[in-house]
């Protein structure tokens, strides 16, 4: 079996994106505003478990790539085969190769580059993208800033701020939120109401969280909407909030 050559993949896709007149900044393709997802998903699941979403619900659902990296690399090699599948859904969150603190800087930048290429490439094929913010250390913060300002985006469980770097990750996220100024921050995974309150009061948006599959299946995890009303932080079931919006 021929090995997948990530450098050739990047080179081929970058050449294609330049032909499509995609702008590049510091070597990173910039996601055009018209490619971004602006809807409110009825359901969220990973690409690996996309069949959890009923056929009739796909058009209003969002797929994510919050998966282990050994599941992500094959998706790059099969990106063109996946496009027809992805078009069945309302949108797709950005790719999730994970640069991390302590990782060699070139490797961090490669992950961010691949994430950006993936988003822009799918966008050129007519697939709406809810950007996924993912950076490593502060040296890669600017490289991860490849999607438009005032654009809602998604993070996986607050950017997976574990392994002793929780405060660092939260500080990073605050910097990005201040610059991006989204109207909604989507969270794939859980978020405590106390942390949601801090973010909402500091940045002025609302938060919509979707449980990961483990919690959804094993613990009947639910989706929630957090927002500020009359100086109180409210937490309501997302399904109830969506019904009220449609009424």
PDB file of C-alpha atoms in Angstrom:
ATOM      1  CA  UNK A   1       0.000   0.000   0.000  1.00  0.00           C
ATOM      2  CA  UNK A   2       1.321   3.420  -0.935  1.00  0.00           C
ATOM      3  CA  UNK A   3       1.971   5.681   2.036  1.00  0.00           C
ATOM      4  CA  UNK A   4       0.102   8.967   2.280  1.00  0.00           C
ATOM      5  CA  UNK A   5       2.416  11.911   1.548  1.00  0.00           C
ATOM      6  CA  UNK A   6       1.142  14.870   3.592  1.00  0.00           C
ATOM      7  CA  UNK A   7       3.588  17.319   2.008  1.00  0.00           C
ATOM      8  CA  UNK A   8       2.395  16.447  -1.485  1.00  0.00           C
ATOM      9  CA  UNK A   9      -1.220  16.672  -0.288  1.00  0.00           C
ATOM     10  CA  UNK A  10      -0.573  20.176   1.050  1.00  0.00           C
ATOM     11  CA  UNK A  11       1.226  21.222  -2.122  1.00  0.00           C
ATOM     12  CA  UNK A  12      -1.559  19.940  -4.371  1.00  0.00           C
ATOM     13  CA  UNK A  13      -4.343  21.517  -2.338  1.00  0.00           C
ATOM     14  CA  UNK A  14      -2.517  24.839  -1.946  1.00  0.00           C
ATOM     15  CA  UNK A  15      -2.064  25.028  -5.722  1.00  0.00           C
ATOM     16  CA  UNK A  16      -5.772  24.377  -6.168  1.00  0.00           C
ATOM     17  CA  UNK A  17      -6.761  26.999  -3.576  1.00  0.00           C
ATOM     18  CA  UNK A  18      -4.589  29.601  -5.281  1.00  0.00           C
ATOM     19  CA  UNK A  19      -6.340  28.815  -8.557  1.00  0.00           C
ATOM     20  CA  UNK A  20      -9.614  29.514  -6.722  1.00  0.00           C
ATOM     21  CA  UNK A  21      -8.174  32.900  -5.655  1.00  0.00           C
ATOM     22  CA  UNK A  22      -8.128  32.015  -1.961  1.00  0.00           C
ATOM     23  CA  UNK A  23      -6.096  34.579  -0.030  1.00  0.00           C
ATOM     24  CA  UNK A  24      -3.038  33.435   1.929  1.00  0.00           C
ATOM     25  CA  UNK A  25      -1.595  35.128   5.008  1.00  0.00           C
ATOM     26  CA  UNK A  26       1.710  34.004   6.528  1.00  0.00           C
ATOM     27  CA  UNK A  27       1.419  30.954   4.295  1.00  0.00           C
ATOM     28  CA  UNK A  28      -2.007  29.957   5.704  1.00  0.00           C
ATOM     29  CA  UNK A  29      -5.132  29.999   3.482  1.00  0.00           C
ATOM     30  CA  UNK A  30      -7.807  32.361   4.762  1.00  0.00           C
ATOM     31  CA  UNK A  31     -11.395  31.104   4.949  1.00  0.00           C
ATOM     32  CA  UNK A  32     -13.727  33.463   3.024  1.00  0.00           C
ATOM     33  CA  UNK A  33     -16.772  34.724   4.905  1.00  0.00           C
ATOM     34  CA  UNK A  34     -19.111  33.275   2.278  1.00  0.00           C
ATOM     35  CA  UNK A  35     -17.856  29.779   3.105  1.00  0.00           C
ATOM     36  CA  UNK A  36     -18.793  30.007   6.784  1.00  0.00           C
ATOM     37  CA  UNK A  37     -21.694  28.250   8.453  1.00  0.00           C
ATOM     38  CA  UNK A  38     -24.187  30.714   9.931  1.00  0.00           C
ATOM     39  CA  UNK A  39     -26.995  28.370  10.936  1.00  0.00           C
ATOM     40  CA  UNK A  40     -27.971  26.866  14.276  1.00  0.00           C
ATOM     41  CA  UNK A  41     -27.537  23.070  14.097  1.00  0.00           C
ATOM     42  CA  UNK A  42     -30.265  20.788  15.358  1.00  0.00           C
ATOM     43  CA  UNK A  43     -27.696  18.083  16.146  1.00  0.00           C
ATOM     44  CA  UNK A  44     -23.930  17.626  16.179  1.00  0.00           C
ATOM     45  CA  UNK A  45     -21.916  14.447  15.724  1.00  0.00           C
ATOM     46  CA  UNK A  46     -18.451  13.490  14.608  1.00  0.00           C
ATOM     47  CA  UNK A  47     -17.758  12.286  11.094  1.00  0.00           C
ATOM     48  CA  UNK A  48     -16.929   8.857  12.513  1.00  0.00           C
ATOM     49  CA  UNK A  49     -20.403   8.571  14.067  1.00  0.00           C
ATOM     50  CA  UNK A  50     -22.332  10.492  11.429  1.00  0.00           C
ATOM     51  CA  UNK A  51     -24.911   7.693  11.205  1.00  0.00           C
ATOM     52  CA  UNK A  52     -26.072   8.649  14.701  1.00  0.00           C
ATOM     53  CA  UNK A  53     -27.948  11.455  12.946  1.00  0.00           C
ATOM     54  CA  UNK A  54     -31.247  10.285  11.384  1.00  0.00           C
ATOM     55  CA  UNK A  55     -31.572  10.688   7.633  1.00  0.00           C
ATOM     56  CA  UNK A  56     -34.328  13.297   7.918  1.00  0.00           C
ATOM     57  CA  UNK A  57     -32.230  15.421  10.308  1.00  0.00           C
ATOM     58  CA  UNK A  58     -29.010  15.571   8.277  1.00  0.00           C
ATOM     59  CA  UNK A  59     -29.804  18.787   6.434  1.00  0.00           C
ATOM     60  CA  UNK A  60     -29.911  20.727   9.719  1.00  0.00           C
ATOM     61  CA  UNK A  61     -27.074  18.867  11.449  1.00  0.00           C
ATOM     62  CA  UNK A  62     -23.385  19.630  11.811  1.00  0.00           C
ATOM     63  CA  UNK A  63     -20.532  17.159  11.530  1.00  0.00           C
ATOM     64  CA  UNK A  64     -17.302  17.691  13.434  1.00  0.00           C
ATOM     65  CA  UNK A  65     -13.794  16.265  13.279  1.00  0.00           C
ATOM     66  CA  UNK A  66     -13.197  16.012  17.023  1.00  0.00           C
ATOM     67  CA  UNK A  67     -11.655  12.573  16.666  1.00  0.00           C
ATOM     68  CA  UNK A  68      -8.381  10.853  17.524  1.00  0.00           C
ATOM     69  CA  UNK A  69      -5.666  11.726  15.039  1.00  0.00           C
ATOM     70  CA  UNK A  70      -5.298   8.162  13.786  1.00  0.00           C
ATOM     71  CA  UNK A  71      -8.889   8.572  12.545  1.00  0.00           C
ATOM     72  CA  UNK A  72      -8.188  11.975  10.999  1.00  0.00           C
ATOM     73  CA  UNK A  73      -5.269  11.204   8.688  1.00  0.00           C
ATOM     74  CA  UNK A  74      -7.283   8.772   6.502  1.00  0.00           C
ATOM     75  CA  UNK A  75      -9.882  11.491   5.976  1.00  0.00           C
ATOM     76  CA  UNK A  76      -7.264  13.680   4.289  1.00  0.00           C
ATOM     77  CA  UNK A  77      -6.399  10.959   1.804  1.00  0.00           C
ATOM     78  CA  UNK A  78     -10.113  10.415   1.117  1.00  0.00           C
ATOM     79  CA  UNK A  79     -11.233  14.034   1.177  1.00  0.00           C
ATOM     80  CA  UNK A  80     -12.616  13.990  -2.356  1.00  0.00           C
ATOM     81  CA  UNK A  81     -14.511  10.758  -1.668  1.00  0.00           C
ATOM     82  CA  UNK A  82     -16.019  12.323   1.485  1.00  0.00           C
ATOM     83  CA  UNK A  83     -17.358  15.461  -0.200  1.00  0.00           C
ATOM     84  CA  UNK A  84     -20.608  13.895  -1.437  1.00  0.00           C
ATOM     85  CA  UNK A  85     -21.218  12.535   2.075  1.00  0.00           C
ATOM     86  CA  UNK A  86     -20.581  15.928   3.681  1.00  0.00           C
ATOM     87  CA  UNK A  87     -22.961  17.683   1.289  1.00  0.00           C
ATOM     88  CA  UNK A  88     -25.829  15.764   2.870  1.00  0.00           C
ATOM     89  CA  UNK A  89     -25.360  17.748   6.115  1.00  0.00           C
ATOM     90  CA  UNK A  90     -25.970  21.371   6.941  1.00  0.00           C
ATOM     91  CA  UNK A  91     -22.315  22.094   7.633  1.00  0.00           C
ATOM     92  CA  UNK A  92     -18.986  20.815   8.844  1.00  0.00           C
ATOM     93  CA  UNK A  93     -16.725  22.068  11.601  1.00  0.00           C
ATOM     94  CA  UNK A  94     -13.089  22.611  10.805  1.00  0.00           C
ATOM     95  CA  UNK A  95     -10.531  19.797  10.867  1.00  0.00           C
ATOM     96  CA  UNK A  96      -8.968  19.022  14.258  1.00  0.00           C
ATOM     97  CA  UNK A  97      -5.317  18.068  14.000  1.00  0.00           C
ATOM     98  CA  UNK A  98      -4.059  19.231  17.367  1.00  0.00           C
ATOM     99  CA  UNK A  99      -0.974  21.403  17.813  1.00  0.00           C
ATOM    100  CA  UNK A 100      -0.003  21.382  21.467  1.00  0.00           C
ATOM    101  CA  UNK A 101       2.348  23.040  23.896  1.00  0.00           C
ATOM    102  CA  UNK A 102       5.751  21.382  23.851  1.00  0.00           C
ATOM    103  CA  UNK A 103       5.323  20.093  20.308  1.00  0.00           C
ATOM    104  CA  UNK A 104       8.026  21.236  17.882  1.00  0.00           C
ATOM    105  CA  UNK A 105       6.939  24.530  16.334  1.00  0.00           C
ATOM    106  CA  UNK A 106       7.102  23.301  12.705  1.00  0.00           C
ATOM    107  CA  UNK A 107       4.818  20.403  13.642  1.00  0.00           C
ATOM    108  CA  UNK A 108       2.376  22.792  15.278  1.00  0.00           C
ATOM    109  CA  UNK A 109       2.297  24.953  12.172  1.00  0.00           C
ATOM    110  CA  UNK A 110       1.797  21.932   9.939  1.00  0.00           C
ATOM    111  CA  UNK A 111      -1.275  20.897  11.928  1.00  0.00           C
ATOM    112  CA  UNK A 112      -2.734  24.391  11.667  1.00  0.00           C
ATOM    113  CA  UNK A 113      -1.927  24.579   7.964  1.00  0.00           C
ATOM    114  CA  UNK A 114      -3.671  21.263   7.295  1.00  0.00           C
ATOM    115  CA  UNK A 115      -6.720  22.353   9.320  1.00  0.00           C
ATOM    116  CA  UNK A 116      -6.976  25.572   7.304  1.00  0.00           C
ATOM    117  CA  UNK A 117      -6.435  23.862   3.948  1.00  0.00           C
ATOM    118  CA  UNK A 118      -9.127  21.305   4.772  1.00  0.00           C
ATOM    119  CA  UNK A 119     -11.668  24.008   5.671  1.00  0.00           C
ATOM    120  CA  UNK A 120     -10.956  26.149   2.610  1.00  0.00           C
ATOM    121  CA  UNK A 121     -10.928  23.177   0.249  1.00  0.00           C
ATOM    122  CA  UNK A 122     -14.333  21.954   1.442  1.00  0.00           C
ATOM    123  CA  UNK A 123     -15.610  25.508   1.212  1.00  0.00           C
ATOM    124  CA  UNK A 124     -14.697  25.689  -2.473  1.00  0.00           C
ATOM    125  CA  UNK A 125     -16.811  22.562  -2.971  1.00  0.00           C
ATOM    126  CA  UNK A 126     -19.922  24.227  -1.559  1.00  0.00           C
ATOM    127  CA  UNK A 127     -19.750  22.858   1.993  1.00  0.00           C
ATOM    128  CA  UNK A 128     -20.413  25.358   4.776  1.00  0.00           C
ATOM    129  CA  UNK A 129     -17.735  25.522   7.478  1.00  0.00           C
ATOM    130  CA  UNK A 130     -18.138  26.311  11.162  1.00  0.00           C
ATOM    131  CA  UNK A 131     -14.482  27.093  11.928  1.00  0.00           C
ATOM    132  CA  UNK A 132     -12.706  25.174  14.639  1.00  0.00           C
ATOM    133  CA  UNK A 133     -10.204  27.285  16.564  1.00  0.00           C
ATOM    134  CA  UNK A 134      -7.109  25.264  17.425  1.00  0.00           C
ATOM    135  CA  UNK A 135      -3.671  26.633  18.327  1.00  0.00           C
ATOM    136  CA  UNK A 136      -0.681  25.310  20.229  1.00  0.00           C
ATOM    137  CA  UNK A 137       1.644  27.738  21.984  1.00  0.00           C
ATOM    138  CA  UNK A 138       1.584  31.515  21.562  1.00  0.00           C
ATOM    139  CA  UNK A 139       3.951  31.237  18.623  1.00  0.00           C
ATOM    140  CA  UNK A 140       1.152  29.647  16.590  1.00  0.00           C
ATOM    141  CA  UNK A 141      -1.728  31.820  17.785  1.00  0.00           C
ATOM    142  CA  UNK A 142      -1.668  34.056  14.698  1.00  0.00           C
ATOM    143  CA  UNK A 143      -1.406  31.109  12.304  1.00  0.00           C
ATOM    144  CA  UNK A 144      -4.620  29.667  13.757  1.00  0.00           C
ATOM    145  CA  UNK A 145      -6.420  32.939  13.038  1.00  0.00           C
ATOM    146  CA  UNK A 146      -7.452  31.958   9.513  1.00  0.00           C
ATOM    147  CA  UNK A 147     -11.203  32.563   9.675  1.00  0.00           C
ATOM    148  CA  UNK A 148     -13.111  35.886   9.562  1.00  0.00           C
ATOM    149  CA  UNK A 149     -13.684  38.199  12.509  1.00  0.00           C
ATOM    150  CA  UNK A 150     -17.208  38.322  13.977  1.00  0.00           C
ATOM    151  CA  UNK A 151     -17.645  34.717  12.904  1.00  0.00           C
ATOM    152  CA  UNK A 152     -19.036  32.116  15.283  1.00  0.00           C
ATOM    153  CA  UNK A 153     -16.738  29.158  15.808  1.00  0.00           C
ATOM    154  CA  UNK A 154     -16.453  25.907  17.736  1.00  0.00           C
ATOM    155  CA  UNK A 155     -13.980  24.569  20.278  1.00  0.00           C
ATOM    156  CA  UNK A 156     -13.676  21.047  21.591  1.00  0.00           C
ATOM    157  CA  UNK A 157     -14.307  21.114  25.344  1.00  0.00           C
ATOM    158  CA  UNK A 158     -12.729  24.571  25.629  1.00  0.00           C
ATOM    159  CA  UNK A 159      -9.822  23.596  23.428  1.00  0.00           C
ATOM    160  CA  UNK A 160      -8.939  20.450  25.430  1.00  0.00           C
ATOM    161  CA  UNK A 161      -7.259  22.590  28.087  1.00  0.00           C
ATOM    162  CA  UNK A 162      -6.003  19.702  30.176  1.00  0.00           C
ATOM    163  CA  UNK A 163      -2.579  18.223  30.900  1.00  0.00           C
ATOM    164  CA  UNK A 164      -1.600  21.011  33.291  1.00  0.00           C
ATOM    165  CA  UNK A 165      -2.203  23.845  30.814  1.00  0.00           C
ATOM    166  CA  UNK A 166      -5.834  24.712  31.567  1.00  0.00           C
ATOM    167  CA  UNK A 167      -5.195  28.337  32.573  1.00  0.00           C
ATOM    168  CA  UNK A 168      -2.899  28.823  29.578  1.00  0.00           C
ATOM    169  CA  UNK A 169      -5.549  27.470  27.206  1.00  0.00           C
ATOM    170  CA  UNK A 170      -8.280  29.628  28.713  1.00  0.00           C
ATOM    171  CA  UNK A 171      -6.088  32.725  28.382  1.00  0.00           C
ATOM    172  CA  UNK A 172      -5.435  31.859  24.735  1.00  0.00           C
ATOM    173  CA  UNK A 173      -9.140  31.438  24.109  1.00  0.00           C
ATOM    174  CA  UNK A 174      -9.880  34.799  25.732  1.00  0.00           C
ATOM    175  CA  UNK A 175      -7.430  36.493  23.348  1.00  0.00           C
ATOM    176  CA  UNK A 176      -9.089  34.916  20.317  1.00  0.00           C
ATOM    177  CA  UNK A 177     -12.601  35.696  21.551  1.00  0.00           C
ATOM    178  CA  UNK A 178     -11.703  39.330  22.110  1.00  0.00           C
ATOM    179  CA  UNK A 179     -10.473  39.629  18.539  1.00  0.00           C
ATOM    180  CA  UNK A 180     -13.118  37.506  16.802  1.00  0.00           C
ATOM    181  CA  UNK A 181     -16.115  38.839  18.699  1.00  0.00           C
ATOM    182  CA  UNK A 182     -18.468  35.951  17.775  1.00  0.00           C
ATOM    183  CA  UNK A 183     -22.186  36.071  18.485  1.00  0.00           C
ATOM    184  CA  UNK A 184     -22.147  32.385  19.469  1.00  0.00           C
ATOM    185  CA  UNK A 185     -19.401  30.174  20.835  1.00  0.00           C
ATOM    186  CA  UNK A 186     -20.151  26.514  20.145  1.00  0.00           C
ATOM    187  CA  UNK A 187     -18.625  23.942  22.489  1.00  0.00           C
ATOM    188  CA  UNK A 188     -18.358  20.253  21.647  1.00  0.00           C
ATOM    189  CA  UNK A 189     -18.244  18.637  25.058  1.00  0.00           C
ATOM    190  CA  UNK A 190     -19.245  19.857  28.490  1.00  0.00           C
ATOM    191  CA  UNK A 191     -18.785  23.288  30.025  1.00  0.00           C
ATOM    192  CA  UNK A 192     -19.516  24.246  33.615  1.00  0.00           C
ATOM    193  CA  UNK A 193     -22.044  27.018  34.138  1.00  0.00           C
ATOM    194  CA  UNK A 194     -19.464  28.979  36.161  1.00  0.00           C
ATOM    195  CA  UNK A 195     -17.019  28.976  33.224  1.00  0.00           C
ATOM    196  CA  UNK A 196     -19.804  29.768  30.758  1.00  0.00           C
ATOM    197  CA  UNK A 197     -20.811  32.719  32.944  1.00  0.00           C
ATOM    198  CA  UNK A 198     -17.262  34.086  32.991  1.00  0.00           C
ATOM    199  CA  UNK A 199     -16.942  33.895  29.214  1.00  0.00           C
ATOM    200  CA  UNK A 200     -20.374  35.376  28.538  1.00  0.00           C
ATOM    201  CA  UNK A 201     -19.920  38.287  30.936  1.00  0.00           C
ATOM    202  CA  UNK A 202     -16.453  39.024  29.586  1.00  0.00           C
ATOM    203  CA  UNK A 203     -17.191  38.697  25.877  1.00  0.00           C
ATOM    204  CA  UNK A 204     -20.932  39.262  25.456  1.00  0.00           C
ATOM    205  CA  UNK A 205     -21.956  36.246  23.362  1.00  0.00           C
ATOM    206  CA  UNK A 206     -24.055  33.174  24.047  1.00  0.00           C
ATOM    207  CA  UNK A 207     -22.782  29.599  24.284  1.00  0.00           C
ATOM    208  CA  UNK A 208     -24.325  26.466  22.830  1.00  0.00           C
ATOM    209  CA  UNK A 209     -22.820  23.176  24.006  1.00  0.00           C
ATOM    210  CA  UNK A 210     -23.232  19.726  22.499  1.00  0.00           C
ATOM    211  CA  UNK A 211     -22.230  16.579  24.433  1.00  0.00           C
ATOM    212  CA  UNK A 212     -19.580  14.295  22.988  1.00  0.00           C
ATOM    213  CA  UNK A 213     -20.757  10.884  21.892  1.00  0.00           C
ATOM    214  CA  UNK A 214     -19.632   9.088  25.054  1.00  0.00           C
ATOM    215  CA  UNK A 215     -21.756  11.332  27.260  1.00  0.00           C
ATOM    216  CA  UNK A 216     -24.610  11.425  24.774  1.00  0.00           C
ATOM    217  CA  UNK A 217     -24.881   7.634  24.549  1.00  0.00           C
ATOM    218  CA  UNK A 218     -23.770   6.472  27.998  1.00  0.00           C
ATOM    219  CA  UNK A 219     -25.003   9.304  30.196  1.00  0.00           C
ATOM    220  CA  UNK A 220     -27.871  10.715  28.138  1.00  0.00           C
ATOM    221  CA  UNK A 221     -25.929  13.980  27.819  1.00  0.00           C
ATOM    222  CA  UNK A 222     -27.969  16.962  26.630  1.00  0.00           C
ATOM    223  CA  UNK A 223     -27.258  20.119  24.669  1.00  0.00           C
ATOM    224  CA  UNK A 224     -27.551  23.455  26.476  1.00  0.00           C
ATOM    225  CA  UNK A 225     -27.781  27.123  25.666  1.00  0.00           C
ATOM    226  CA  UNK A 226     -26.174  29.640  28.039  1.00  0.00           C
ATOM    227  CA  UNK A 227     -27.032  33.318  27.787  1.00  0.00           C
ATOM    228  CA  UNK A 228     -27.323  36.541  29.789  1.00  0.00           C
ATOM    229  CA  UNK A 229     -30.782  37.843  30.697  1.00  0.00           C
ATOM    230  CA  UNK A 230     -31.385  40.723  33.116  1.00  0.00           C
ATOM    231  CA  UNK A 231     -27.898  40.263  34.550  1.00  0.00           C
ATOM    232  CA  UNK A 232     -28.497  36.577  35.219  1.00  0.00           C
ATOM    233  CA  UNK A 233     -26.763  33.715  33.415  1.00  0.00           C
ATOM    234  CA  UNK A 234     -29.421  31.341  32.141  1.00  0.00           C
ATOM    235  CA  UNK A 235     -28.885  27.688  31.250  1.00  0.00           C
ATOM    236  CA  UNK A 236     -31.675  26.033  29.283  1.00  0.00           C
ATOM    237  CA  UNK A 237     -31.978  22.834  27.319  1.00  0.00           C
ATOM    238  CA  UNK A 238     -30.991  23.649  23.769  1.00  0.00           C
ATOM    239  CA  UNK A 239     -33.937  21.751  22.264  1.00  0.00           C
ATOM    240  CA  UNK A 240     -36.369  23.938  24.246  1.00  0.00           C
ATOM    241  CA  UNK A 241     -34.522  27.108  23.223  1.00  0.00           C
ATOM    242  CA  UNK A 242     -34.594  26.064  19.555  1.00  0.00           C
ATOM    243  CA  UNK A 243     -38.349  25.451  19.716  1.00  0.00           C
ATOM    244  CA  UNK A 244     -38.937  28.909  21.185  1.00  0.00           C
ATOM    245  CA  UNK A 245     -36.856  30.497  18.416  1.00  0.00           C
ATOM    246  CA  UNK A 246     -38.935  28.758  15.748  1.00  0.00           C
ATOM    247  CA  UNK A 247     -42.248  29.706  17.358  1.00  0.00           C
TER     248      UNK A 247
END
